[in-house]
Structure formats: C-alpha cells, structure tokens
Coordinates of C-alpha atoms in Angstrom, one line a residue:
Chain T
M1 CA 81.6 88.3 80.9
K2 CA 79.6 88.7 84.1
T3 CA 81.0 87.4 87.4
F4 CA 78.4 86.2 89.9
L5 CA 79.1 85.8 93.6
D6 CA 77.9 82.7 95.4
F7 CA 75.0 84.4 97.0
E8 CA 73.9 85.9 93.6
K9 CA 73.2 82.4 92.2
P10 CA 69.4 82.8 92.1
V11 CA 69.8 86.1 90.3
A12 CA 72.2 84.5 87.9
E13 CA 69.8 81.6 87.2
L14 CA 67.0 84.0 86.4
E15 CA 69.2 86.1 84.2
N16 CA 70.2 83.0 82.3
R17 CA 66.6 82.0 81.8
I18 CA 65.8 85.5 80.5
A19 CA 68.7 85.3 78.1
E20 CA 67.7 81.8 76.9
L21 CA 64.1 82.8 76.4
R22 CA 65.3 85.8 74.4
S23 CA 67.5 83.9 72.1
A24 CA 64.9 81.1 71.7
A25 CA 62.3 83.7 70.7
E26 CA 64.5 85.3 68.2
G27 CA 63.0 85.0 64.7
D28 CA 60.0 83.3 66.2
D29 CA 56.5 84.7 65.9
V30 CA 55.4 83.8 69.4
D31 CA 55.0 86.8 71.6
I32 CA 56.9 86.3 74.8
S33 CA 57.4 89.9 75.8
N34 CA 54.9 89.6 78.7
E35 CA 56.8 86.6 80.1
L36 CA 60.1 88.4 79.6
Q37 CA 58.9 91.5 81.3
R38 CA 57.6 89.4 84.2
L39 CA 60.9 87.6 84.6
E40 CA 62.9 90.8 84.3
L41 CA 60.9 92.5 87.1
K42 CA 61.3 89.4 89.2
S43 CA 65.0 89.4 88.6
A44 CA 65.3 93.1 89.5
D45 CA 63.3 92.5 92.6
L46 CA 65.4 89.6 93.6
L47 CA 68.6 91.6 93.1
R48 CA 67.3 94.5 95.1
N49 CA 66.2 92.2 98.0
T50 CA 69.5 90.3 97.9
Y51 CA 71.5 93.5 98.2
C52 CA 69.3 95.0 100.9
N53 CA 70.1 92.0 103.1
L54 CA 73.7 91.3 102.6
T55 CA 75.6 89.8 105.5
P56 CA 79.0 91.4 106.5
W57 CA 80.8 88.5 104.8
Q58 CA 78.7 88.9 101.6
K59 CA 79.6 92.6 101.7
T60 CA 83.2 91.7 101.9
Q61 CA 82.8 89.7 98.7
V62 CA 81.1 92.7 97.0
A63 CA 83.8 95.1 98.3
R64 CA 86.5 92.8 96.7
H65 CA 84.5 92.1 93.5
P66 CA 86.9 92.0 90.6
L67 CA 84.7 94.3 88.6
R68 CA 84.1 96.8 91.4
P69 CA 85.3 100.3 90.2
H70 CA 88.7 101.3 91.6
F71 CA 90.6 104.6 91.9
R72 CA 91.4 105.0 88.2
D73 CA 87.7 104.3 87.2
Y74 CA 86.6 107.0 89.6
V75 CA 89.3 109.4 88.3
E76 CA 88.0 108.8 84.8
Q77 CA 84.3 109.2 85.7
I78 CA 84.2 112.1 88.2
F79 CA 87.6 113.9 88.3
D80 CA 88.9 116.2 85.5
D81 CA 92.5 116.9 84.5
F82 CA 94.1 114.4 86.9
M83 CA 97.8 115.1 87.0
P84 CA 99.5 112.2 88.7
L85 CA 102.6 113.0 90.8
G86 CA 105.1 110.3 91.5
G87 CA 107.7 109.1 94.0
D88 CA 108.7 109.6 97.6
R89 CA 112.0 111.3 96.8
T90 CA 113.7 108.7 99.0
Y91 CA 113.4 105.3 97.5
G92 CA 110.9 104.9 94.7
E93 CA 107.5 105.1 93.2
D94 CA 104.7 102.9 94.5
E95 CA 101.8 102.4 92.2
A96 CA 99.6 100.9 94.8
I97 CA 99.0 104.4 96.0
L98 CA 98.3 107.0 93.4
G99 CA 98.0 110.7 93.8
G100 CA 98.0 114.1 92.2
F101 CA 96.2 117.2 91.3
A102 CA 92.6 116.9 90.1
K103 CA 89.4 118.8 89.7
L104 CA 86.1 117.7 91.1
N105 CA 83.4 119.8 89.4
G106 CA 85.7 122.7 89.1
R107 CA 87.1 122.4 92.7
R108 CA 90.9 122.0 92.7
V109 CA 91.9 119.1 95.0
M110 CA 94.8 116.8 95.9
L111 CA 93.5 113.4 95.1
I112 CA 95.1 110.3 96.7
G113 CA 94.1 106.7 96.9
H114 CA 94.8 103.0 96.6
E115 CA 94.6 101.4 93.2
K116 CA 94.1 97.6 93.0
G117 CA 94.2 97.1 89.3
N118 CA 91.6 95.4 87.1
D119 CA 93.5 92.6 85.3
T120 CA 96.4 90.4 86.1
K121 CA 98.9 92.8 84.6
S122 CA 97.7 95.9 86.3
R123 CA 97.0 94.1 89.5
I124 CA 100.7 93.2 89.7
R125 CA 101.7 96.7 88.7
H126 CA 99.6 98.2 91.5
N127 CA 100.6 95.3 93.9
F128 CA 96.9 94.6 94.4
G129 CA 96.5 97.9 96.2
M130 CA 98.8 97.0 99.0
G131 CA 101.0 100.1 99.7
K132 CA 104.6 100.0 100.6
P133 CA 106.5 102.5 102.7
E134 CA 107.3 104.6 99.6
G135 CA 103.7 104.8 98.7
Y136 CA 102.7 106.1 102.1
R137 CA 105.7 108.5 102.0
K138 CA 104.5 109.8 98.7
A139 CA 101.1 110.4 100.2
I140 CA 102.7 112.3 103.0
R141 CA 104.6 114.4 100.5
L142 CA 101.5 115.2 98.6
M143 CA 99.4 116.0 101.7
E144 CA 102.1 118.4 102.9
M145 CA 102.2 120.1 99.6
A146 CA 98.3 120.3 99.5
G147 CA 98.5 122.0 102.9
R148 CA 100.9 124.6 101.7
F149 CA 99.0 125.5 98.7
G150 CA 95.5 125.4 100.2
L151 CA 94.3 122.4 98.2
P152 CA 91.7 120.2 100.0
V153 CA 92.7 116.6 100.2
V154 CA 90.4 113.9 98.9
T155 CA 91.3 110.2 99.5
L156 CA 89.8 107.0 98.1
V157 CA 90.6 104.1 100.3
D158 CA 90.6 100.6 98.8
T159 CA 93.2 98.2 100.2
S160 CA 93.2 94.8 101.9
G161 CA 96.1 96.3 103.9
A162 CA 99.6 97.6 103.7
F163 CA 102.0 95.2 102.0
P164 CA 103.5 92.6 104.4
G165 CA 107.0 91.9 103.0
I166 CA 110.6 91.8 104.1
E167 CA 111.6 95.0 102.2
A168 CA 108.5 96.9 103.4
E169 CA 109.5 96.1 107.0
E170 CA 113.1 97.1 106.3
R171 CA 112.1 100.4 104.9
G172 CA 109.8 101.1 107.8
Q173 CA 106.3 100.2 106.9
A174 CA 105.0 100.9 110.4
E175 CA 106.7 104.3 110.6
A176 CA 105.5 105.3 107.1
I177 CA 101.9 104.4 108.1
A178 CA 102.2 106.3 111.4
R179 CA 103.6 109.4 109.7
S180 CA 100.9 109.3 107.1
T181 CA 98.2 109.2 109.8
E182 CA 100.0 112.1 111.4
A183 CA 100.1 114.0 108.1
C184 CA 96.4 113.6 107.8
L185 CA 95.8 115.0 111.3
A186 CA 98.2 117.9 110.7
L187 CA 96.5 119.2 107.5
P188 CA 95.5 122.8 107.6
V189 CA 93.1 122.2 104.7
P190 CA 89.8 120.2 104.5
M191 CA 90.2 116.4 104.1
V192 CA 87.4 114.1 103.0
A193 CA 88.2 110.3 102.9
T194 CA 86.0 107.7 101.4
I195 CA 86.3 103.9 101.8
V196 CA 85.2 102.8 98.4
G197 CA 86.0 99.1 98.6
E198 CA 88.1 97.5 101.3
G199 CA 89.3 99.6 104.3
G200 CA 92.0 97.2 105.5
S201 CA 93.6 98.1 108.8
G202 CA 96.5 100.5 109.3
G203 CA 97.0 100.7 105.5
A204 CA 93.6 102.3 105.3
V205 CA 93.8 104.5 108.4
A206 CA 96.9 106.1 107.0
L207 CA 94.8 107.7 104.3
A208 CA 91.5 108.0 106.3
S209 CA 92.3 110.1 109.4
A210 CA 90.1 112.8 108.1
E211 CA 87.4 115.0 109.6
R212 CA 84.8 113.5 107.3
V213 CA 84.9 109.8 106.6
L214 CA 82.5 108.4 104.1
M215 CA 81.8 104.9 102.9
L216 CA 80.2 103.4 99.9
E217 CA 77.1 101.4 100.8
H218 CA 78.7 98.0 100.4
A219 CA 82.3 98.8 101.4
V220 CA 83.9 97.3 104.5
Y221 CA 86.3 98.8 107.0
S222 CA 88.0 96.7 109.6
V223 CA 91.0 96.3 111.9
I224 CA 92.0 93.0 110.3
S225 CA 90.6 91.0 107.5
P226 CA 87.8 88.5 108.5
E227 CA 90.1 85.7 107.4
G228 CA 93.0 87.0 109.6
C229 CA 90.7 87.6 112.6
A230 CA 89.3 84.1 112.2
S231 CA 92.6 82.4 111.9
I232 CA 93.8 84.1 115.1
L233 CA 90.7 83.9 117.3
W234 CA 89.0 80.8 115.9
R235 CA 92.3 79.1 114.7
T236 CA 90.8 78.6 111.3
A237 CA 90.3 81.0 108.4
E238 CA 87.1 79.1 107.5
K239 CA 85.4 81.0 110.3
A240 CA 85.8 84.3 108.3
P241 CA 82.0 84.8 108.0
D242 CA 81.7 84.6 111.8
A243 CA 84.6 87.0 112.2
A244 CA 83.1 89.4 109.7
E245 CA 79.9 89.3 111.7
A246 CA 81.5 89.8 115.1
M247 CA 83.9 92.7 114.1
K248 CA 81.2 95.0 112.7
I249 CA 82.7 96.0 109.4
T250 CA 79.9 97.3 107.3
A251 CA 79.1 100.9 106.5
Q252 CA 75.8 100.6 108.3
Q253 CA 77.3 99.3 111.5
L254 CA 80.2 101.8 111.5
A255 CA 77.8 104.7 111.1
Q256 CA 76.1 103.5 114.2
L257 CA 79.4 103.5 116.0
N258 CA 80.1 107.0 114.9
V259 CA 83.2 105.8 113.1
I260 CA 82.0 107.1 109.7
D261 CA 79.9 110.1 108.9
R262 CA 78.0 109.3 105.8
I263 CA 77.0 106.3 103.7
I264 CA 76.9 106.8 99.9
E265 CA 74.2 104.7 98.3
E266 CA 75.3 102.4 95.5
P267 CA 73.3 101.4 92.4
V268 CA 71.1 98.4 92.9
G269 CA 73.2 95.2 92.9
G270 CA 76.4 97.1 93.8
A271 CA 78.8 99.5 92.2
H272 CA 80.1 96.9 89.8
R273 CA 76.7 96.6 88.1
D274 CA 76.7 100.4 87.3
P275 CA 80.2 101.9 87.8
A276 CA 79.0 105.2 86.3
G277 CA 76.1 105.5 88.7
A278 CA 78.3 104.7 91.7
A279 CA 80.9 107.2 90.5
S280 CA 78.4 110.0 90.2
A281 CA 77.0 109.4 93.7
L282 CA 80.5 109.4 95.0
G283 CA 81.4 112.6 93.3
Q284 CA 78.2 114.3 94.4
A285 CA 78.8 113.3 98.1
I286 CA 82.5 114.4 98.2
G287 CA 81.5 117.7 96.5
E288 CA 78.9 118.4 99.2
E289 CA 81.3 117.5 102.0
L290 CA 84.0 119.7 100.6
D291 CA 81.6 122.6 100.2
A292 CA 80.7 122.4 103.8
L293 CA 84.3 122.5 104.9
V294 CA 85.9 125.0 102.5
G295 CA 86.6 128.3 104.1
K296 CA 87.0 127.0 107.7
P297 CA 90.2 128.2 109.3
A298 CA 93.1 125.6 109.7
D299 CA 92.8 125.5 113.5
E300 CA 89.1 124.7 113.3
L301 CA 89.6 122.0 110.8
R302 CA 92.3 120.4 112.9
R303 CA 90.1 120.6 116.0
I304 CA 87.1 119.0 114.3
R305 CA 89.4 116.2 113.1
E306 CA 91.1 115.7 116.5
D307 CA 87.8 115.8 118.4
R308 CA 86.4 113.3 116.1
F309 CA 89.0 110.7 116.9
L310 CA 89.4 111.6 120.6
A311 CA 85.6 111.0 121.0
I312 CA 85.7 107.5 119.6
G313 CA 85.1 105.0 122.4
T314 CA 83.6 107.6 124.7
N315 CA 80.3 108.0 122.8
Chain M
M1 CA 104.1 74.5 145.5
S2 CA 103.8 71.3 147.4
W3 CA 100.6 70.6 149.4
F4 CA 102.5 70.9 152.6
N5 CA 103.9 74.4 151.9
K6 CA 100.4 75.4 150.6
V7 CA 98.9 74.5 153.9
R8 CA 101.8 75.9 155.9
N9 CA 101.7 79.2 154.0
S10 CA 98.0 79.5 154.6
L11 CA 98.5 79.4 158.3
P12 CA 98.7 83.0 159.5
F13 CA 101.0 82.3 162.5
L14 CA 103.8 80.7 160.6
P15 CA 106.3 82.6 158.5
K16 CA 105.8 82.0 154.8
R17 CA 108.3 79.6 153.3
E18 CA 109.4 80.0 149.7
S19 CA 109.0 76.8 147.7
P20 CA 111.6 75.6 145.2
D21 CA 109.4 76.6 142.2
T22 CA 109.3 80.2 143.3
L23 CA 113.0 80.1 144.1
W24 CA 114.1 79.1 140.6
I25 CA 112.8 80.1 137.3
K26 CA 113.6 78.9 133.8
C27 CA 115.0 81.5 131.4
P28 CA 112.8 81.6 128.3
G29 CA 115.9 82.3 126.2
C30 CA 118.6 79.7 127.2
Q31 CA 116.2 77.4 129.2
E32 CA 118.7 77.5 132.1
M33 CA 117.4 77.5 135.6
I34 CA 118.1 80.8 137.3
F35 CA 117.9 81.8 140.9
A36 CA 114.7 83.9 141.0
R37 CA 116.3 86.5 143.3
E38 CA 119.2 86.9 141.0
Y39 CA 116.9 87.3 138.0
H40 CA 114.9 89.9 139.9
D41 CA 118.0 91.8 140.9
N42 CA 119.1 91.7 137.3
L43 CA 115.9 93.5 136.2
E44 CA 114.4 90.3 134.8
V45 CA 117.3 89.9 132.4
C46 CA 119.0 86.5 132.3
P47 CA 122.4 86.8 133.8
R48 CA 123.6 84.0 131.5
C49 CA 122.3 84.7 128.0
D50 CA 121.1 88.3 128.4
H51 CA 117.6 87.4 127.4
H52 CA 115.4 90.4 128.3
G53 CA 112.3 88.9 130.0
R54 CA 108.8 90.4 129.6
I55 CA 107.7 92.3 132.7
G56 CA 104.5 93.8 133.9
A57 CA 103.6 97.5 134.3
D58 CA 104.3 97.8 138.0
R59 CA 107.7 96.2 137.8
R60 CA 108.6 98.3 134.8
L61 CA 107.6 101.6 136.5
E62 CA 109.5 100.6 139.6
Q63 CA 112.6 99.9 137.6
M64 CA 112.5 103.2 135.7
L65 CA 111.2 105.8 138.0
D66 CA 112.6 107.3 141.2
A67 CA 110.8 106.1 144.3
G68 CA 107.7 108.0 145.2
Y69 CA 106.0 108.2 141.8
E70 CA 102.3 108.2 141.3
V71 CA 100.3 105.6 139.3
L72 CA 97.4 107.2 137.5
P73 CA 94.0 105.5 137.7
Q74 CA 93.0 103.8 134.4
P75 CA 90.3 105.8 132.6
E76 CA 86.9 104.3 132.2
V77 CA 85.9 103.4 128.7
R78 CA 82.9 101.7 127.2
E79 CA 83.3 98.0 127.7
D80 CA 82.6 95.6 124.9
P81 CA 80.4 97.9 122.7
L82 CA 80.5 95.3 119.9
K83 CA 79.2 92.5 122.1
F84 CA 82.1 90.5 120.6
R85 CA 82.2 86.8 120.8
D86 CA 84.6 84.4 119.2
T87 CA 85.1 81.0 120.8
K88 CA 84.5 82.9 124.1
P89 CA 82.7 86.2 124.9
Y90 CA 85.1 89.1 125.1
V91 CA 83.8 90.1 128.5
Q92 CA 84.9 86.7 129.7
R93 CA 88.4 87.1 128.3
L94 CA 88.6 90.5 130.0
K95 CA 87.5 89.0 133.3
Q96 CA 90.1 86.2 133.0
A97 CA 92.9 88.8 132.1
R98 CA 91.9 90.9 135.1
A99 CA 92.0 88.0 137.5
K100 CA 95.6 87.5 136.5
N101 CA 96.7 91.1 136.5
P102 CA 96.7 93.9 139.1
H103 CA 95.4 96.3 136.5
R104 CA 92.1 96.6 134.6
D105 CA 93.8 96.8 131.2
A106 CA 97.1 96.6 129.3
Y107 CA 98.3 100.3 129.7
T108 CA 99.4 101.8 133.0
V109 CA 100.7 105.3 133.5
G110 CA 103.2 106.4 136.1
S111 CA 104.1 110.0 136.8
G112 CA 107.4 110.9 138.6
M113 CA 111.1 111.5 138.0
I114 CA 113.9 109.6 136.3
E115 CA 117.1 110.4 138.2
G116 CA 115.6 113.8 139.1
N117 CA 114.2 114.5 135.6
P118 CA 110.4 114.9 135.5
A119 CA 108.7 112.3 133.3
V120 CA 105.5 110.6 132.7
I121 CA 105.9 106.9 131.7
G122 CA 103.2 104.8 130.0
V123 CA 103.8 101.1 130.1
Q124 CA 102.0 98.5 128.0
D125 CA 101.8 95.0 129.6
F126 CA 102.0 92.1 127.2
G127 CA 100.7 89.9 130.0
F128 CA 97.3 91.5 129.7
M129 CA 95.7 90.1 126.5
G130 CA 99.0 90.4 124.6
G131 CA 99.2 94.1 125.4
S132 CA 96.6 94.6 122.7
M133 CA 95.4 98.1 121.9
G134 CA 91.8 98.7 122.5
M135 CA 89.9 101.7 123.8
A136 CA 91.2 101.3 127.3
V137 CA 94.8 101.3 126.0
G138 CA 94.3 104.2 123.6
T139 CA 92.5 106.3 126.2
A140 CA 95.1 105.5 128.9
F141 CA 97.8 106.5 126.4
C142 CA 96.0 109.8 125.9
A143 CA 95.7 110.3 129.6
G144 CA 99.4 109.8 130.0
A145 CA 100.1 112.4 127.3
Q146 CA 97.7 114.8 128.9
R147 CA 99.5 114.5 132.2
A148 CA 102.8 115.2 130.5
L149 CA 101.2 118.2 128.9
E150 CA 100.0 119.5 132.2
R151 CA 103.3 118.9 133.9
G152 CA 105.2 120.3 131.0
C153 CA 107.5 117.2 131.0
A154 CA 108.6 114.3 128.8
Y155 CA 106.3 111.5 127.8
I156 CA 108.0 108.1 127.6
V157 CA 106.2 105.1 126.3
V158 CA 107.3 101.5 126.9
T159 CA 105.5 99.5 124.2
A160 CA 104.6 95.8 124.1
A161 CA 101.7 94.5 122.1
G162 CA 100.7 91.9 119.5
G163 CA 98.8 94.7 117.9
A164 CA 95.2 96.0 117.9
R165 CA 92.6 94.3 120.1
M166 CA 90.5 92.4 117.5
Q167 CA 87.6 92.0 120.0
E168 CA 87.0 95.8 119.7
G169 CA 87.0 95.7 115.9
I170 CA 87.2 99.1 114.2
L171 CA 87.2 100.9 117.6
S172 CA 90.7 99.5 118.2
L173 CA 91.9 100.6 114.8
M174 CA 90.6 104.1 115.6
Q175 CA 93.0 104.3 118.6
M176 CA 95.8 104.8 116.0
P177 CA 94.7 108.3 114.9
K178 CA 93.5 109.0 118.4
A179 CA 96.9 108.4 120.0
T180 CA 98.5 110.3 117.1
V181 CA 96.5 113.4 118.0
M182 CA 98.2 113.4 121.4
T183 CA 101.8 112.8 120.1
R184 CA 101.2 115.8 117.9
R185 CA 100.1 117.9 120.9
L186 CA 103.2 117.0 122.7
R187 CA 105.3 118.1 119.8
E188 CA 103.4 121.4 119.5
A189 CA 103.9 122.0 123.2
G190 CA 107.7 121.4 122.7
L191 CA 107.7 118.4 124.9
P192 CA 109.9 115.3 124.2
Y193 CA 108.2 112.0 123.3
I194 CA 110.4 109.0 123.7
V195 CA 109.5 105.4 122.7
V196 CA 111.1 102.3 124.3
L197 CA 110.2 99.3 122.2
T198 CA 110.1 96.0 124.1
D199 CA 109.4 92.5 123.1
P200 CA 107.2 92.2 121.2
T201 CA 105.8 95.3 119.5
T202 CA 103.9 94.6 116.3
G203 CA 100.9 95.5 114.3
G204 CA 98.8 98.6 114.8
V205 CA 100.7 99.7 117.8
T206 CA 103.9 99.8 115.8
A207 CA 102.1 101.6 113.0
S208 CA 101.1 104.5 115.2
Y209 CA 102.5 105.8 118.5
A210 CA 105.3 103.3 118.8
M211 CA 107.1 104.7 115.7
L212 CA 106.5 108.4 116.3
G213 CA 109.1 109.1 119.0
D214 CA 111.6 111.9 118.9
V215 CA 114.0 109.2 120.0
Q216 CA 113.4 105.5 119.4
I217 CA 115.0 103.1 121.9
A218 CA 114.7 99.3 121.7
E219 CA 115.5 96.6 124.2
P220 CA 118.0 93.9 123.0
G221 CA 116.4 91.1 121.0
A222 CA 112.9 92.6 121.0
L223 CA 110.7 91.6 118.1
I224 CA 109.5 94.8 116.5
G225 CA 107.5 95.0 113.2
F226 CA 104.4 95.8 111.4
A227 CA 103.3 92.5 109.8
G228 CA 103.5 89.2 111.6
Q229 CA 106.3 86.9 110.4
R230 CA 103.9 84.1 109.4
V231 CA 101.8 86.6 107.3
I232 CA 105.0 87.7 105.6
Q233 CA 106.1 84.2 105.0
D234 CA 102.7 83.2 103.6
T235 CA 102.7 86.3 101.3
I236 CA 106.2 86.1 99.8
R237 CA 107.0 82.4 100.3
E238 CA 110.6 83.1 101.1
K239 CA 112.7 82.3 104.1
L240 CA 113.0 85.3 106.4
P241 CA 116.5 86.6 107.0
E242 CA 118.4 85.9 110.2
G243 CA 117.3 88.2 113.1
F244 CA 114.5 89.6 111.0
Q245 CA 112.4 92.2 112.9
R246 CA 114.6 92.1 115.9
A247 CA 115.8 95.2 117.7
E248 CA 119.4 95.0 116.3
Y249 CA 118.0 94.4 112.8
L250 CA 115.9 97.5 113.1
H251 CA 118.9 99.5 114.3
R252 CA 120.9 98.4 111.3
H253 CA 118.1 99.5 109.0
G254 CA 117.8 102.9 110.6
M255 CA 114.5 102.4 112.3
V256 CA 115.6 102.9 115.9
D257 CA 118.2 105.2 117.4
M258 CA 119.8 102.7 119.7
V259 CA 119.5 99.3 121.4
V260 CA 119.8 99.7 125.1
E261 CA 120.3 97.0 127.8
R262 CA 117.6 97.2 130.5
G263 CA 120.3 97.9 133.1
N264 CA 121.3 101.1 131.3
L265 CA 117.8 102.2 130.3
R266 CA 117.2 104.5 133.3
S267 CA 120.5 106.3 133.0
T268 CA 120.2 106.6 129.2
L269 CA 116.8 108.2 129.6
A270 CA 118.1 110.5 132.3
T271 CA 120.9 111.7 130.1
M272 CA 118.6 112.1 127.2
L273 CA 116.0 114.1 129.2
D274 CA 118.8 116.5 130.2
Y275 CA 119.3 117.4 126.5
L276 CA 115.6 117.4 125.6
Q277 CA 114.6 120.2 128.0
P278 CA 111.0 121.3 127.3
R279 CA 111.3 124.3 125.0
A280 CA 108.9 126.4 127.0
A281 CA 111.0 126.0 130.2
A282 CA 114.3 126.9 128.5

C-alpha cells in the first residue's frame, strides 16, 4: 500500500483517478490510452514540481517517511558480503546502530550506521534508530579496528537522536557520543559519512565527524528536532514548521553553510518511490568520495578532517 | 532599592549606601535569607544548606586563579549567519544578554596560575543565554585550548550550559566536533585536560568537551546529563529516580571522578596539577 504525505494529496488524487480510469476501461473497447497518457504525464510533472519545492518541514516528513530506505535496505542494494559485528564488550549489543565489514564495488570498508526498522517488530528491535551508549561504544570499537587494519569507514546516518532514557544516562550516553565523535576525528583512514534520512543532533554527529559529509537530497540534519526547537523557543510543538524553516536543516541550505560537501540526488518523488535508484546513486557517490581519499597519509586525512570543523563558523 | 537610595546613590558627592535588597539574598536552595557578604565570602555557596549557586565567569576566575591572571579577549565570530528568528530575532536576544553581562558571549578564558601551577581556565556562564554553545562559545573554547598548548600547561574547563544554542542551528552542533579537535590536540601534546561540571551541564555540551576530561570533577548537586528530564519522562513515561542526573548520582554510576565542594576546588585542582605534569616538561 502506498503512503501519501499531506502535501502529496494532489498527486495522490491524480494517481487515484488514473487507477480508476484504468480499471473502468478494463474489458471495455473505448480507447482511453491518450487520456491515460495525458494524466500520467501530468501526475509525473506534479510530483516533480512538488519535490523541487519542498519546504524544510515537508523534507522532514520525507526524511521520516515510513517507506524510506534504511541502513539494511542500502546494505542489500549496494554493499556486498556484509558481515555484521556485534557488541561493545562492556554492556551489550545495540541494534539501533549496526556495523561490520562490507564491500562497496570491491572496496573493503567498515560500514556503520543507524537502522530504524521498517515494521513494528523491527522498529522496536532497532529502537527506532535511537542509539544507546553501547551502540556508540560498538561504533568506537569498530572504528578503532578499521583504523588498525586500514579499512576506510563509511557511515550511514539516520536517527532522530540518541535515546533519551534513564539507563542510557546511567551508562553515560553523553560520554559515549563524545568518545564516538573523538574516534571519528582520530581515524587514520578515510571516512565518508552520509546523512541518508534524519541527522538528529549529537546522536548523528557521533557518526558524522568525517572529512567528507554527504547528504541525500531530501535528508535533514539539525541540532534539535523541529518539534523540540519549537517547544522550547515558541513554547509549542505546533510551531515545528517555523522552527524547521528557521534552523536551516535541508541539504541545500547546509551545503551553502559549508557544513556538508555533497548532495546526492534522489529519484523523482523521493527515495521511497525508488529505493533501488536512491541506493545506486548513494553507492556511486560514496565510491567516488572514497576513491578521492584512498592513499592519502593518515596525518593528511586527520588534518583535512580537523580543518573542516575548525573552519565552521569562520567562513 | 528605594527611590530615596536611588537618588542618593546617583549623587556623586555622597558615599553610596547599600540598600537592604543588596544586603540580603534568598538562597535558591533552602529559600532562607542570607547575608550577601557572607554568601560572597562563602564563594556563593549557601552557608546553611550548602547549595552551590550559579556564578558568572569573572567571579569564577577570581575564585580559582591566583591574583594577576589574564582574561583573553573573546574571539570574533560570524554573528547570526542564519538570520534566526523565533518569537524574537536572535540578534535582539544577543543584545539583551550582552546588556546584562560584562562579556560578549557565554565563554570566557582566563590564563594564570592555580596555587602556583600554570593553568588556562575556560568558564561557561549560564547567565548568558543559558550558557548555550554556539560559534562564539566553541571558538572561545578552542582559543583557550590553543593558549594552553602555547603555554604548555593544563586546560581546565568549568562547564554550565543548557546545551547547544538553537538559534545557530547546525552551526552550534558543529561546535561538538570542533571542540573535540582541540581536546585531542591537548592529549597529543601531553597536556592535562580537566573538566569541572557545574549546575547545569546538559545536551550537546555534555556530549562533547564536557565528558572528555582526563579527570572529571563535579560540583555538589549539579544537574548533569545528556537528555533533558522532561524529554526522558515523555519518552519512557516512568518516574525518574531520586537524585537522577545529579552530581552524586553520576559519581555513583562512574561518570565523574569526584564531587568537590567549591571551597575545596582550588586546592584539589592544585594537587591534581602537581601530578599531571605536562609530559614534555618532565
């Protein structure tokens, strides 16, 4: 079943009409192919126009779309031989953050990312992509190993934020995030991070402090969720669309602020309409970025990474 | 202040007279009235209930450093690049905060000695827009670290912040990795980095430089955490345990080395610095 977002209603209505026409014409002799073709073109146009002009709040909806491809979908589509590695060796295994060895077009990499899940059962298993300290500590462990064995690190960031809970606090959520950020910065190997859906605050930065940060066209990346920002500054979460606008959270805005380096175009109508197309664009982009970095000495990689963050706010 | 004293104090030829509301203050902890002089002499700690009051950057530096320290100028950063506006424009909020504070933003660096041990101290002031971390705070943090690197001495950070400054959007978030670049440089240079967590330290500040100290000290009763208590309560819909996210609670859970009374902070740091001699100098 297709899920339509509020702002997609006109597209949905057109698509319904096309479907109705098609079923009405079935077995009928009347030739409606011209009319159908006209409507389909119109519908495609409408979709393209809608997605060219998404507001930051609409992009937030797209980035959170239940059918948007997640970590495991991308693993299936573009990575080969994914070998997941588990546990932080201290407390447990957190399935909100997955990681392991993988191949991208023959390149050996350490792949790490958030997984939100795609149905009730898997969403609960992956805690909706909200990492706990043990998840970030697993990421640290994998990054350190990648550094020792010369494996470039590829991360796919997709989280509304790190998990806010009693146990997460007790086990040092803040420290785990800080150390994970530090582990990114310390890597002697190339690191390419991509915000594929939601880049939510510290929980995202912990896996995105890379020398190359990419974003899918309709992904969002922000210091706090629009709802959270609205409820603090406007005193009501209903102002989330205004907060989304004010914070500058879209890939296009962040590229202008030099916070991200590259925007990966999504298929018309968003990644959820053509997950395979989105995945192939993502794989292509990560591959190109890795190729440009591989072979650089560790010191140079660290310097590029450090300069990138030190410069933010001065340029 | 009464109208009479206001007029009287504005007359240059008369000695200023302290009015009762500057003589007495109400402790935010026990609500008792305390003699202001006594409160001041006790380092803004309530002599009755031991509540550790929030203090500004100048007062903190004065309490911690030996006399004769230097206060670094706050670095210039781009102001309001997002043209942020909520119910008020961000520039207006900044202006209001500056009118009430001797500094241009929430992070001030002092360079000097602690009982004869060289140290650079960065202080975050909760009184300036909730101590929130934006580009000015991040850049000043880095400038403090840079000074410590140049002097080859310890960097001590006294944190207090509600978190990242939302009005600077993603640019405030980017201060997390930016500050971490500098804590790594201190480590590589063999210099000690010490964090003193004060009330309150939460959000993105906690999840970056506030948790990366070689030694983590907390002031008694300080609220320290990643997520806000209301957010946690709304997420898990459970009652929060007694003392949750307070300094003593963090100590019990192994997140800080020690909880130190403000009156002992200076001597504790001095003792610590004696052990943590810069590697290069040894």
